[in-house]
Amino acid sequence: MITLILAELAKLKETLTAIHINRLVEEAFKLDTVRDDAFMMLRDLIYVYRKSKNESKQEAFLLLWNVIEKLGTTLYGDGYTEQLGKLAALFLEFDKKESIAAMNELNIYPFYEDLKTAEANFISVYNQKLDNDTQKNYSTIKETRAGLSPLIKDLLPTLRVLFALLIKAVTWAELL
């Protein structure tokens, strides 16, 4: 079992090394940060209007905020794939006429455009990274984890028993 675990750990090291070398990983990370910042900026600008005394601004806030709340005010913390899906849903809602009018009412439409641009830039590099990954001769982290997880799961109960015996045993002879 130890040999299998060491082999899987070697694959993981190879994968992590290859990913680290891949410039697209770093670029995707940077663009994800830009996208996260653009989302937080838009979210926060909408939230500013939560206590507006102006009725039309309050209505605009409620329309937009309900979408943000439904998809998650902290969606930037989700993984890449989940974030892509949530932002796609946000764009579907925010591209509607009433949402555009609401953003214009709050003078925040340019920040929405910034988010869409940040998302498009991220998707472009992320897709390049995925294409690049499929052409490489190394496992993905997900594939490596799938191979390593069952082995570690099997090893843990064995280690628990061994440690329990070692704590009770005074010498190796007693253990045997």
Short mmCIF file of N, CA and C in Angstrom, two decimals:
data_model
loop_
_atom_site.label_atom_id
_atom_site.label_comp_id
_atom_site.label_asym_id
_atom_site.label_seq_id
_atom_site.Cartn_x
_atom_site.Cartn_y
_atom_site.Cartn_z
N MET A 1 0.83 -1.19 0.00
CA MET A 1 0.00 0.00 0.00
C MET A 1 0.87 1.26 0.00
N ILE A 2 1.94 1.25 0.80
CA ILE A 2 2.83 2.41 0.86
C ILE A 2 3.42 2.69 -0.52
N THR A 3 3.75 1.63 -1.25
CA THR A 3 4.31 1.81 -2.60
C THR A 3 3.31 2.50 -3.51
N LEU A 4 2.04 2.10 -3.41
CA LEU A 4 0.99 2.73 -4.22
C LEU A 4 0.82 4.21 -3.85
N ILE A 5 0.86 4.49 -2.55
CA ILE A 5 0.71 5.88 -2.10
C ILE A 5 1.89 6.71 -2.59
N LEU A 6 3.10 6.18 -2.47
CA LEU A 6 4.28 6.92 -2.95
C LEU A 6 4.20 7.17 -4.45
N ALA A 7 3.71 6.20 -5.21
CA ALA A 7 3.56 6.38 -6.65
C ALA A 7 2.55 7.49 -6.96
N GLU A 8 1.44 7.51 -6.23
CA GLU A 8 0.42 8.56 -6.43
C GLU A 8 0.94 9.92 -6.00
N LEU A 9 1.71 9.95 -4.92
CA LEU A 9 2.30 11.22 -4.49
C LEU A 9 3.30 11.74 -5.52
N ALA A 10 4.03 10.84 -6.17
CA ALA A 10 4.96 11.24 -7.23
C ALA A 10 4.19 11.84 -8.40
N LYS A 11 3.04 11.24 -8.74
CA LYS A 11 2.19 11.80 -9.81
C LYS A 11 1.70 13.19 -9.43
N LEU A 12 1.30 13.33 -8.16
CA LEU A 12 0.81 14.63 -7.69
C LEU A 12 1.91 15.67 -7.78
N LYS A 13 3.12 15.32 -7.36
CA LYS A 13 4.25 16.25 -7.45
C LYS A 13 4.50 16.65 -8.90
N GLU A 14 4.45 15.67 -9.80
CA GLU A 14 4.65 15.95 -11.23
C GLU A 14 3.57 16.89 -11.76
N THR A 15 2.34 16.65 -11.37
CA THR A 15 1.22 17.49 -11.79
C THR A 15 1.38 18.91 -11.25
N LEU A 16 1.69 19.03 -9.97
CA LEU A 16 1.85 20.36 -9.37
C LEU A 16 3.02 21.11 -10.00
N THR A 17 4.09 20.41 -10.30
CA THR A 17 5.24 21.04 -10.95
C THR A 17 4.85 21.55 -12.35
N ALA A 18 4.15 20.71 -13.10
CA ALA A 18 3.73 21.09 -14.45
C ALA A 18 2.78 22.28 -14.41
N ILE A 19 1.87 22.28 -13.45
CA ILE A 19 0.91 23.38 -13.32
C ILE A 19 1.65 24.66 -12.93
N HIS A 20 2.60 24.52 -12.04
CA HIS A 20 3.36 25.70 -11.59
C HIS A 20 4.13 26.32 -12.75
N ILE A 21 4.66 25.49 -13.61
CA ILE A 21 5.43 25.98 -14.75
C ILE A 21 4.53 26.64 -15.79
N ASN A 22 3.31 26.19 -15.90
CA ASN A 22 2.38 26.69 -16.91
C ASN A 22 2.02 28.15 -16.61
N ARG A 23 2.43 29.06 -17.46
CA ARG A 23 2.18 30.49 -17.26
C ARG A 23 0.69 30.81 -17.28
N LEU A 24 -0.10 29.98 -17.95
CA LEU A 24 -1.54 30.25 -18.03
C LEU A 24 -2.22 30.10 -16.67
N VAL A 25 -1.67 29.26 -15.82
CA VAL A 25 -2.25 29.10 -14.49
C VAL A 25 -2.12 30.41 -13.72
N GLU A 26 -0.94 31.00 -13.77
CA GLU A 26 -0.72 32.27 -13.09
C GLU A 26 -1.57 33.38 -13.70
N GLU A 27 -1.65 33.39 -15.02
CA GLU A 27 -2.46 34.41 -15.70
C GLU A 27 -3.94 34.25 -15.36
N ALA A 28 -4.42 33.00 -15.34
CA ALA A 28 -5.82 32.75 -14.98
C ALA A 28 -6.08 33.20 -13.55
N PHE A 29 -5.14 32.93 -12.66
CA PHE A 29 -5.29 33.36 -11.27
C PHE A 29 -5.40 34.88 -11.17
N LYS A 30 -4.54 35.58 -11.88
CA LYS A 30 -4.57 37.05 -11.86
C LYS A 30 -5.89 37.58 -12.42
N LEU A 31 -6.33 36.98 -13.54
CA LEU A 31 -7.59 37.44 -14.14
C LEU A 31 -8.78 37.08 -13.27
N ASP A 32 -8.69 35.99 -12.52
CA ASP A 32 -9.75 35.64 -11.59
C ASP A 32 -9.83 36.70 -10.49
N THR A 33 -8.69 37.19 -10.04
CA THR A 33 -8.66 38.24 -9.02
C THR A 33 -9.29 39.52 -9.56
N VAL A 34 -8.98 39.86 -10.80
CA VAL A 34 -9.57 41.05 -11.43
C VAL A 34 -11.09 40.89 -11.51
N ARG A 35 -11.52 39.68 -11.91
CA ARG A 35 -12.95 39.39 -12.01
C ARG A 35 -13.61 39.48 -10.64
N ASP A 36 -12.97 38.90 -9.62
CA ASP A 36 -13.51 38.96 -8.26
C ASP A 36 -13.66 40.41 -7.80
N ASP A 37 -12.63 41.20 -8.05
CA ASP A 37 -12.68 42.61 -7.65
C ASP A 37 -13.80 43.35 -8.38
N ALA A 38 -13.98 43.05 -9.67
CA ALA A 38 -15.05 43.71 -10.44
C ALA A 38 -16.42 43.33 -9.90
N PHE A 39 -16.59 42.07 -9.52
CA PHE A 39 -17.87 41.64 -8.94
C PHE A 39 -18.11 42.35 -7.61
N MET A 40 -17.08 42.38 -6.75
CA MET A 40 -17.24 43.01 -5.44
C MET A 40 -17.54 44.50 -5.57
N MET A 41 -16.90 45.14 -6.54
CA MET A 41 -17.15 46.57 -6.78
C MET A 41 -18.61 46.78 -7.17
N LEU A 42 -19.10 45.99 -8.13
CA LEU A 42 -20.49 46.13 -8.56
C LEU A 42 -21.44 45.83 -7.41
N ARG A 43 -21.19 44.73 -6.71
CA ARG A 43 -22.04 44.35 -5.57
C ARG A 43 -22.10 45.47 -4.54
N ASP A 44 -20.93 46.01 -4.20
CA ASP A 44 -20.88 47.05 -3.17
C ASP A 44 -21.54 48.35 -3.63
N LEU A 45 -21.39 48.68 -4.90
CA LEU A 45 -22.04 49.88 -5.42
C LEU A 45 -23.56 49.74 -5.40
N ILE A 46 -24.05 48.56 -5.68
CA ILE A 46 -25.49 48.33 -5.59
C ILE A 46 -25.93 48.44 -4.14
N TYR A 47 -25.18 47.85 -3.24
CA TYR A 47 -25.55 47.81 -1.81
C TYR A 47 -25.61 49.20 -1.18
N VAL A 48 -24.84 50.11 -1.71
CA VAL A 48 -24.84 51.49 -1.20
C VAL A 48 -26.26 52.06 -1.20
N TYR A 49 -27.08 51.65 -2.13
CA TYR A 49 -28.42 52.21 -2.30
C TYR A 49 -29.48 51.53 -1.45
N ARG A 50 -29.10 50.64 -0.56
CA ARG A 50 -30.08 49.90 0.24
C ARG A 50 -30.95 50.81 1.10
N LYS A 51 -30.44 51.96 1.51
CA LYS A 51 -31.20 52.87 2.38
C LYS A 51 -31.56 54.18 1.68
N SER A 52 -31.54 54.14 0.36
CA SER A 52 -31.85 55.36 -0.38
C SER A 52 -33.29 55.81 -0.10
N LYS A 53 -33.44 57.09 0.05
CA LYS A 53 -34.78 57.68 0.27
C LYS A 53 -35.48 57.94 -1.06
N ASN A 54 -34.71 57.89 -2.14
CA ASN A 54 -35.26 58.10 -3.47
C ASN A 54 -35.94 56.79 -3.90
N GLU A 55 -37.24 56.88 -4.19
CA GLU A 55 -38.04 55.69 -4.48
C GLU A 55 -37.53 54.92 -5.71
N SER A 56 -37.18 55.62 -6.78
CA SER A 56 -36.73 54.94 -7.99
C SER A 56 -35.37 54.26 -7.77
N LYS A 57 -34.52 54.88 -6.97
CA LYS A 57 -33.22 54.26 -6.65
C LYS A 57 -33.42 53.06 -5.74
N GLN A 58 -34.36 53.14 -4.82
CA GLN A 58 -34.66 52.02 -3.93
C GLN A 58 -35.22 50.84 -4.74
N GLU A 59 -36.08 51.10 -5.70
CA GLU A 59 -36.62 50.04 -6.57
C GLU A 59 -35.50 49.42 -7.40
N ALA A 60 -34.62 50.25 -7.92
CA ALA A 60 -33.49 49.74 -8.71
C ALA A 60 -32.59 48.87 -7.83
N PHE A 61 -32.33 49.34 -6.61
CA PHE A 61 -31.54 48.55 -5.67
C PHE A 61 -32.17 47.18 -5.46
N LEU A 62 -33.45 47.14 -5.14
CA LEU A 62 -34.13 45.88 -4.84
C LEU A 62 -34.08 44.91 -6.02
N LEU A 63 -34.31 45.42 -7.21
CA LEU A 63 -34.28 44.58 -8.40
C LEU A 63 -32.92 43.91 -8.56
N LEU A 64 -31.87 44.72 -8.47
CA LEU A 64 -30.51 44.21 -8.69
C LEU A 64 -30.02 43.38 -7.50
N TRP A 65 -30.33 43.84 -6.30
CA TRP A 65 -29.84 43.15 -5.11
C TRP A 65 -30.44 41.75 -4.98
N ASN A 66 -31.69 41.61 -5.37
CA ASN A 66 -32.33 40.29 -5.30
C ASN A 66 -31.58 39.28 -6.15
N VAL A 67 -31.09 39.70 -7.29
CA VAL A 67 -30.31 38.81 -8.17
C VAL A 67 -28.98 38.46 -7.49
N ILE A 68 -28.31 39.48 -6.98
CA ILE A 68 -27.02 39.27 -6.31
C ILE A 68 -27.19 38.32 -5.13
N GLU A 69 -28.21 38.56 -4.32
CA GLU A 69 -28.44 37.72 -3.14
C GLU A 69 -28.76 36.28 -3.53
N LYS A 70 -29.55 36.12 -4.57
CA LYS A 70 -29.94 34.78 -5.02
C LYS A 70 -28.71 33.98 -5.48
N LEU A 71 -27.81 34.62 -6.18
CA LEU A 71 -26.63 33.92 -6.71
C LEU A 71 -25.51 33.83 -5.70
N GLY A 72 -25.52 34.70 -4.70
CA GLY A 72 -24.51 34.66 -3.66
C GLY A 72 -23.67 35.92 -3.63
N THR A 73 -23.72 36.60 -2.51
CA THR A 73 -22.97 37.84 -2.38
C THR A 73 -21.46 37.58 -2.31
N THR A 74 -21.09 36.33 -2.07
CA THR A 74 -19.66 35.98 -2.01
C THR A 74 -19.31 34.93 -3.07
N LEU A 75 -19.95 35.01 -4.21
CA LEU A 75 -19.70 34.01 -5.26
C LEU A 75 -18.25 34.01 -5.73
N TYR A 76 -17.54 35.10 -5.48
CA TYR A 76 -16.12 35.18 -5.86
C TYR A 76 -15.29 34.14 -5.09
N GLY A 77 -15.80 33.61 -4.01
CA GLY A 77 -15.09 32.60 -3.23
C GLY A 77 -15.30 31.19 -3.74
N ASP A 78 -16.19 31.03 -4.70
CA ASP A 78 -16.47 29.71 -5.27
C ASP A 78 -15.35 29.28 -6.21
N GLY A 79 -15.33 28.02 -6.54
CA GLY A 79 -14.37 27.52 -7.51
C GLY A 79 -14.65 28.10 -8.89
N TYR A 80 -13.67 27.96 -9.78
CA TYR A 80 -13.78 28.54 -11.12
C TYR A 80 -15.07 28.12 -11.82
N THR A 81 -15.36 26.83 -11.83
CA THR A 81 -16.51 26.33 -12.59
C THR A 81 -17.82 26.85 -12.03
N GLU A 82 -17.96 26.80 -10.70
CA GLU A 82 -19.20 27.27 -10.08
C GLU A 82 -19.36 28.78 -10.29
N GLN A 83 -18.25 29.50 -10.20
CA GLN A 83 -18.29 30.95 -10.41
C GLN A 83 -18.69 31.27 -11.85
N LEU A 84 -18.17 30.50 -12.81
CA LEU A 84 -18.55 30.72 -14.21
C LEU A 84 -20.06 30.59 -14.39
N GLY A 85 -20.63 29.57 -13.78
CA GLY A 85 -22.08 29.34 -13.89
C GLY A 85 -22.89 30.44 -13.24
N LYS A 86 -22.48 30.86 -12.06
CA LYS A 86 -23.22 31.91 -11.35
C LYS A 86 -23.13 33.25 -12.08
N LEU A 87 -21.96 33.55 -12.61
CA LEU A 87 -21.83 34.81 -13.35
C LEU A 87 -22.63 34.77 -14.65
N ALA A 88 -22.68 33.61 -15.29
CA ALA A 88 -23.50 33.49 -16.50
C ALA A 88 -24.95 33.77 -16.16
N ALA A 89 -25.43 33.24 -15.03
CA ALA A 89 -26.81 33.49 -14.60
C ALA A 89 -27.01 34.97 -14.26
N LEU A 90 -26.02 35.58 -13.63
CA LEU A 90 -26.11 37.00 -13.31
C LEU A 90 -26.21 37.83 -14.59
N PHE A 91 -25.39 37.49 -15.58
CA PHE A 91 -25.42 38.23 -16.84
C PHE A 91 -26.77 38.09 -17.54
N LEU A 92 -27.35 36.90 -17.47
CA LEU A 92 -28.68 36.71 -18.08
C LEU A 92 -29.70 37.65 -17.44
N GLU A 93 -29.64 37.78 -16.14
CA GLU A 93 -30.59 38.66 -15.43
C GLU A 93 -30.26 40.13 -15.63
N PHE A 94 -28.99 40.47 -15.55
CA PHE A 94 -28.59 41.88 -15.64
C PHE A 94 -28.63 42.41 -17.07
N ASP A 95 -28.68 41.54 -18.06
CA ASP A 95 -28.79 42.00 -19.45
C ASP A 95 -30.24 42.31 -19.84
N LYS A 96 -31.17 42.02 -18.95
CA LYS A 96 -32.57 42.34 -19.22
C LYS A 96 -32.75 43.86 -19.17
N LYS A 97 -33.73 44.33 -19.96
CA LYS A 97 -33.96 45.78 -20.06
C LYS A 97 -34.17 46.44 -18.70
N GLU A 98 -34.97 45.81 -17.85
CA GLU A 98 -35.27 46.42 -16.55
C GLU A 98 -34.03 46.48 -15.65
N SER A 99 -33.15 45.51 -15.78
CA SER A 99 -31.91 45.54 -14.99
C SER A 99 -30.95 46.61 -15.51
N ILE A 100 -30.86 46.73 -16.82
CA ILE A 100 -30.01 47.78 -17.40
C ILE A 100 -30.53 49.15 -16.99
N ALA A 101 -31.85 49.31 -17.03
CA ALA A 101 -32.45 50.59 -16.60
C ALA A 101 -32.14 50.84 -15.12
N ALA A 102 -32.21 49.80 -14.31
CA ALA A 102 -31.90 49.95 -12.88
C ALA A 102 -30.44 50.34 -12.67
N MET A 103 -29.54 49.72 -13.41
CA MET A 103 -28.12 50.08 -13.29
C MET A 103 -27.88 51.52 -13.74
N ASN A 104 -28.57 51.92 -14.79
CA ASN A 104 -28.44 53.31 -15.25
C ASN A 104 -29.00 54.28 -14.21
N GLU A 105 -30.07 53.88 -13.55
CA GLU A 105 -30.66 54.71 -12.50
C GLU A 105 -29.65 54.93 -11.37
N LEU A 106 -28.86 53.89 -11.08
CA LEU A 106 -27.87 53.98 -10.00
C LEU A 106 -26.49 54.45 -10.49
N ASN A 107 -26.40 54.72 -11.79
CA ASN A 107 -25.14 55.16 -12.40
C ASN A 107 -24.00 54.15 -12.21
N ILE A 108 -24.33 52.87 -12.36
CA ILE A 108 -23.31 51.84 -12.15
C ILE A 108 -23.14 50.93 -13.37
N TYR A 109 -23.81 51.24 -14.45
CA TYR A 109 -23.72 50.37 -15.64
C TYR A 109 -22.27 50.17 -16.11
N PRO A 110 -21.42 51.19 -16.10
CA PRO A 110 -20.03 50.97 -16.54
C PRO A 110 -19.30 49.91 -15.70
N PHE A 111 -19.66 49.80 -14.42
CA PHE A 111 -19.03 48.79 -13.56
C PHE A 111 -19.51 47.39 -13.93
N TYR A 112 -20.74 47.29 -14.39
CA TYR A 112 -21.26 46.01 -14.89
C TYR A 112 -20.50 45.61 -16.15
N GLU A 113 -20.27 46.57 -17.03
CA GLU A 113 -19.48 46.30 -18.24
C GLU A 113 -18.07 45.85 -17.89
N ASP A 114 -17.49 46.45 -16.86
CA ASP A 114 -16.16 46.04 -16.39
C ASP A 114 -16.18 44.58 -15.95
N LEU A 115 -17.23 44.19 -15.24
CA LEU A 115 -17.34 42.79 -14.80
C LEU A 115 -17.46 41.85 -15.99
N LYS A 116 -18.26 42.23 -16.97
CA LYS A 116 -18.41 41.38 -18.17
C LYS A 116 -17.08 41.25 -18.91
N THR A 117 -16.33 42.34 -19.00
CA THR A 117 -15.03 42.30 -19.66
C THR A 117 -14.06 41.42 -18.88
N ALA A 118 -14.05 41.58 -17.57
CA ALA A 118 -13.18 40.76 -16.72
C ALA A 118 -13.51 39.28 -16.87
N GLU A 119 -14.80 38.97 -16.94
CA GLU A 119 -15.22 37.57 -17.11
C GLU A 119 -14.79 37.04 -18.48
N ALA A 120 -14.97 37.83 -19.52
CA ALA A 120 -14.57 37.40 -20.87
C ALA A 120 -13.06 37.15 -20.94
N ASN A 121 -12.28 38.03 -20.33
CA ASN A 121 -10.82 37.86 -20.31
C ASN A 121 -10.43 36.60 -19.55
N PHE A 122 -11.08 36.38 -18.41
CA PHE A 122 -10.79 35.18 -17.62
C PHE A 122 -11.13 33.92 -18.41
N ILE A 123 -12.31 33.89 -19.01
CA ILE A 123 -12.75 32.71 -19.77
C ILE A 123 -11.78 32.41 -20.90
N SER A 124 -11.32 33.42 -21.58
CA SER A 124 -10.40 33.23 -22.69
C SER A 124 -9.13 32.52 -22.23
N VAL A 125 -8.52 33.02 -21.17
CA VAL A 125 -7.28 32.41 -20.67
C VAL A 125 -7.56 31.05 -20.03
N TYR A 126 -8.66 30.94 -19.32
CA TYR A 126 -9.00 29.66 -18.67
C TYR A 126 -9.21 28.57 -19.72
N ASN A 127 -9.89 28.91 -20.81
CA ASN A 127 -10.09 27.93 -21.89
C ASN A 127 -8.76 27.56 -22.55
N GLN A 128 -7.87 28.53 -22.72
CA GLN A 128 -6.54 28.23 -23.25
C GLN A 128 -5.81 27.27 -22.32
N LYS A 129 -5.93 27.52 -21.02
CA LYS A 129 -5.29 26.67 -20.02
C LYS A 129 -5.84 25.25 -20.10
N LEU A 130 -7.17 25.14 -20.22
CA LEU A 130 -7.77 23.80 -20.33
C LEU A 130 -7.31 23.09 -21.59
N ASP A 131 -7.26 23.82 -22.70
CA ASP A 131 -6.77 23.22 -23.95
C ASP A 131 -5.32 22.77 -23.79
N ASN A 132 -4.54 23.61 -23.16
CA ASN A 132 -3.13 23.29 -22.93
C ASN A 132 -3.00 22.05 -22.04
N ASP A 133 -3.83 21.99 -21.01
CA ASP A 133 -3.79 20.85 -20.08
C ASP A 133 -4.12 19.54 -20.79
N THR A 134 -5.06 19.57 -21.73
CA THR A 134 -5.45 18.33 -22.41
C THR A 134 -4.34 17.83 -23.33
N GLN A 135 -3.45 18.72 -23.74
CA GLN A 135 -2.35 18.33 -24.61
C GLN A 135 -1.12 17.87 -23.83
N LYS A 136 -1.10 18.11 -22.54
CA LYS A 136 0.04 17.74 -21.71
C LYS A 136 -0.06 16.26 -21.33
N ASN A 137 1.07 15.73 -20.93
CA ASN A 137 1.13 14.32 -20.57
C ASN A 137 1.23 14.17 -19.06
N TYR A 138 0.36 14.84 -18.32
CA TYR A 138 0.32 14.68 -16.87
C TYR A 138 -1.14 14.67 -16.42
N SER A 139 -1.34 14.09 -15.26
CA SER A 139 -2.69 13.99 -14.71
C SER A 139 -3.13 15.36 -14.19
N THR A 140 -4.43 15.53 -14.13
CA THR A 140 -4.94 16.74 -13.48
C THR A 140 -4.92 16.49 -11.98
N ILE A 141 -5.06 17.56 -11.22
CA ILE A 141 -5.10 17.41 -9.76
C ILE A 141 -6.30 16.55 -9.37
N LYS A 142 -7.41 16.74 -10.05
CA LYS A 142 -8.61 15.97 -9.74
C LYS A 142 -8.36 14.47 -9.97
N GLU A 143 -7.71 14.13 -11.08
CA GLU A 143 -7.41 12.72 -11.37
C GLU A 143 -6.44 12.15 -10.34
N THR A 144 -5.44 12.93 -9.98
CA THR A 144 -4.46 12.47 -9.00
C THR A 144 -5.12 12.28 -7.64
N ARG A 145 -5.96 13.22 -7.26
CA ARG A 145 -6.67 13.10 -5.98
C ARG A 145 -7.56 11.87 -5.97
N ALA A 146 -8.19 11.59 -7.11
CA ALA A 146 -9.06 10.42 -7.20
C ALA A 146 -8.26 9.12 -7.00
N GLY A 147 -7.01 9.11 -7.44
CA GLY A 147 -6.18 7.92 -7.25
C GLY A 147 -5.62 7.83 -5.85
N LEU A 148 -5.34 8.96 -5.23
CA LEU A 148 -4.70 9.00 -3.92
C LEU A 148 -5.69 8.87 -2.77
N SER A 149 -6.85 9.45 -2.89
CA SER A 149 -7.82 9.48 -1.80
C SER A 149 -8.21 8.10 -1.27
N PRO A 150 -8.56 7.14 -2.15
CA PRO A 150 -8.94 5.83 -1.61
C PRO A 150 -7.79 5.14 -0.87
N LEU A 151 -6.57 5.34 -1.34
CA LEU A 151 -5.42 4.72 -0.68
C LEU A 151 -5.22 5.30 0.72
N ILE A 152 -5.34 6.61 0.83
CA ILE A 152 -5.18 7.25 2.14
C ILE A 152 -6.33 6.87 3.05
N LYS A 153 -7.53 6.77 2.48
CA LYS A 153 -8.70 6.36 3.26
C LYS A 153 -8.50 4.97 3.86
N ASP A 154 -7.91 4.08 3.07
CA ASP A 154 -7.63 2.72 3.55
C ASP A 154 -6.51 2.71 4.58
N LEU A 155 -5.55 3.59 4.44
CA LEU A 155 -4.40 3.62 5.32
C LEU A 155 -4.73 4.18 6.71
N LEU A 156 -5.64 5.13 6.80
CA LEU A 156 -5.95 5.78 8.07
C LEU A 156 -6.41 4.81 9.17
N PRO A 157 -7.35 3.91 8.89
CA PRO A 157 -7.75 2.97 9.96
C PRO A 157 -6.57 2.10 10.43
N THR A 158 -5.73 1.71 9.49
CA THR A 158 -4.56 0.90 9.84
C THR A 158 -3.63 1.68 10.76
N LEU A 159 -3.41 2.96 10.44
CA LEU A 159 -2.55 3.79 11.28
C LEU A 159 -3.17 4.01 12.66
N ARG A 160 -4.47 4.17 12.72
CA ARG A 160 -5.14 4.35 14.02
C ARG A 160 -4.92 3.14 14.92
N VAL A 161 -5.08 1.96 14.34
CA VAL A 161 -4.88 0.73 15.11
C VAL A 161 -3.42 0.62 15.54
N LEU A 162 -2.51 0.90 14.62
CA LEU A 162 -1.09 0.81 14.92
C LEU A 162 -0.71 1.78 16.05
N PHE A 163 -1.16 3.02 15.96
CA PHE A 163 -0.85 4.00 17.00
C PHE A 163 -1.47 3.60 18.34
N ALA A 164 -2.67 3.07 18.31
CA ALA A 164 -3.30 2.61 19.55
C ALA A 164 -2.48 1.50 20.19
N LEU A 165 -1.99 0.59 19.37
CA LEU A 165 -1.16 -0.50 19.88
C LEU A 165 0.18 0.01 20.39
N LEU A 166 0.76 0.97 19.68
CA LEU A 166 2.06 1.51 20.09
C LEU A 166 1.97 2.24 21.42
N ILE A 167 0.87 2.92 21.63
CA ILE A 167 0.68 3.65 22.89
C ILE A 167 0.59 2.66 24.05
N LYS A 168 -0.07 1.53 23.82
CA LYS A 168 -0.24 0.52 24.87
C LYS A 168 1.01 -0.33 25.04
N ALA A 169 1.78 -0.51 23.96
CA ALA A 169 2.94 -1.40 24.00
C ALA A 169 4.15 -0.69 24.60
N VAL A 170 4.88 -1.41 25.42
CA VAL A 170 6.08 -0.86 26.01
C VAL A 170 7.27 -1.11 25.10
N THR A 171 7.28 -2.28 24.47
CA THR A 171 8.39 -2.61 23.57
C THR A 171 7.81 -3.16 22.28
N TRP A 172 8.68 -3.22 21.28
CA TRP A 172 8.26 -3.82 20.01
C TRP A 172 7.94 -5.29 20.20
N ALA A 173 8.64 -5.95 21.10
CA ALA A 173 8.40 -7.37 21.34
C ALA A 173 6.98 -7.58 21.84
N GLU A 174 6.54 -6.69 22.71
CA GLU A 174 5.16 -6.80 23.21
C GLU A 174 4.16 -6.53 22.09
N LEU A 175 4.54 -5.61 21.20
CA LEU A 175 3.66 -5.29 20.09
C LEU A 175 3.46 -6.51 19.19
N LEU A 176 4.55 -7.26 18.94
CA LEU A 176 4.49 -8.45 18.10
C LEU A 176 3.92 -9.58 18.88
#
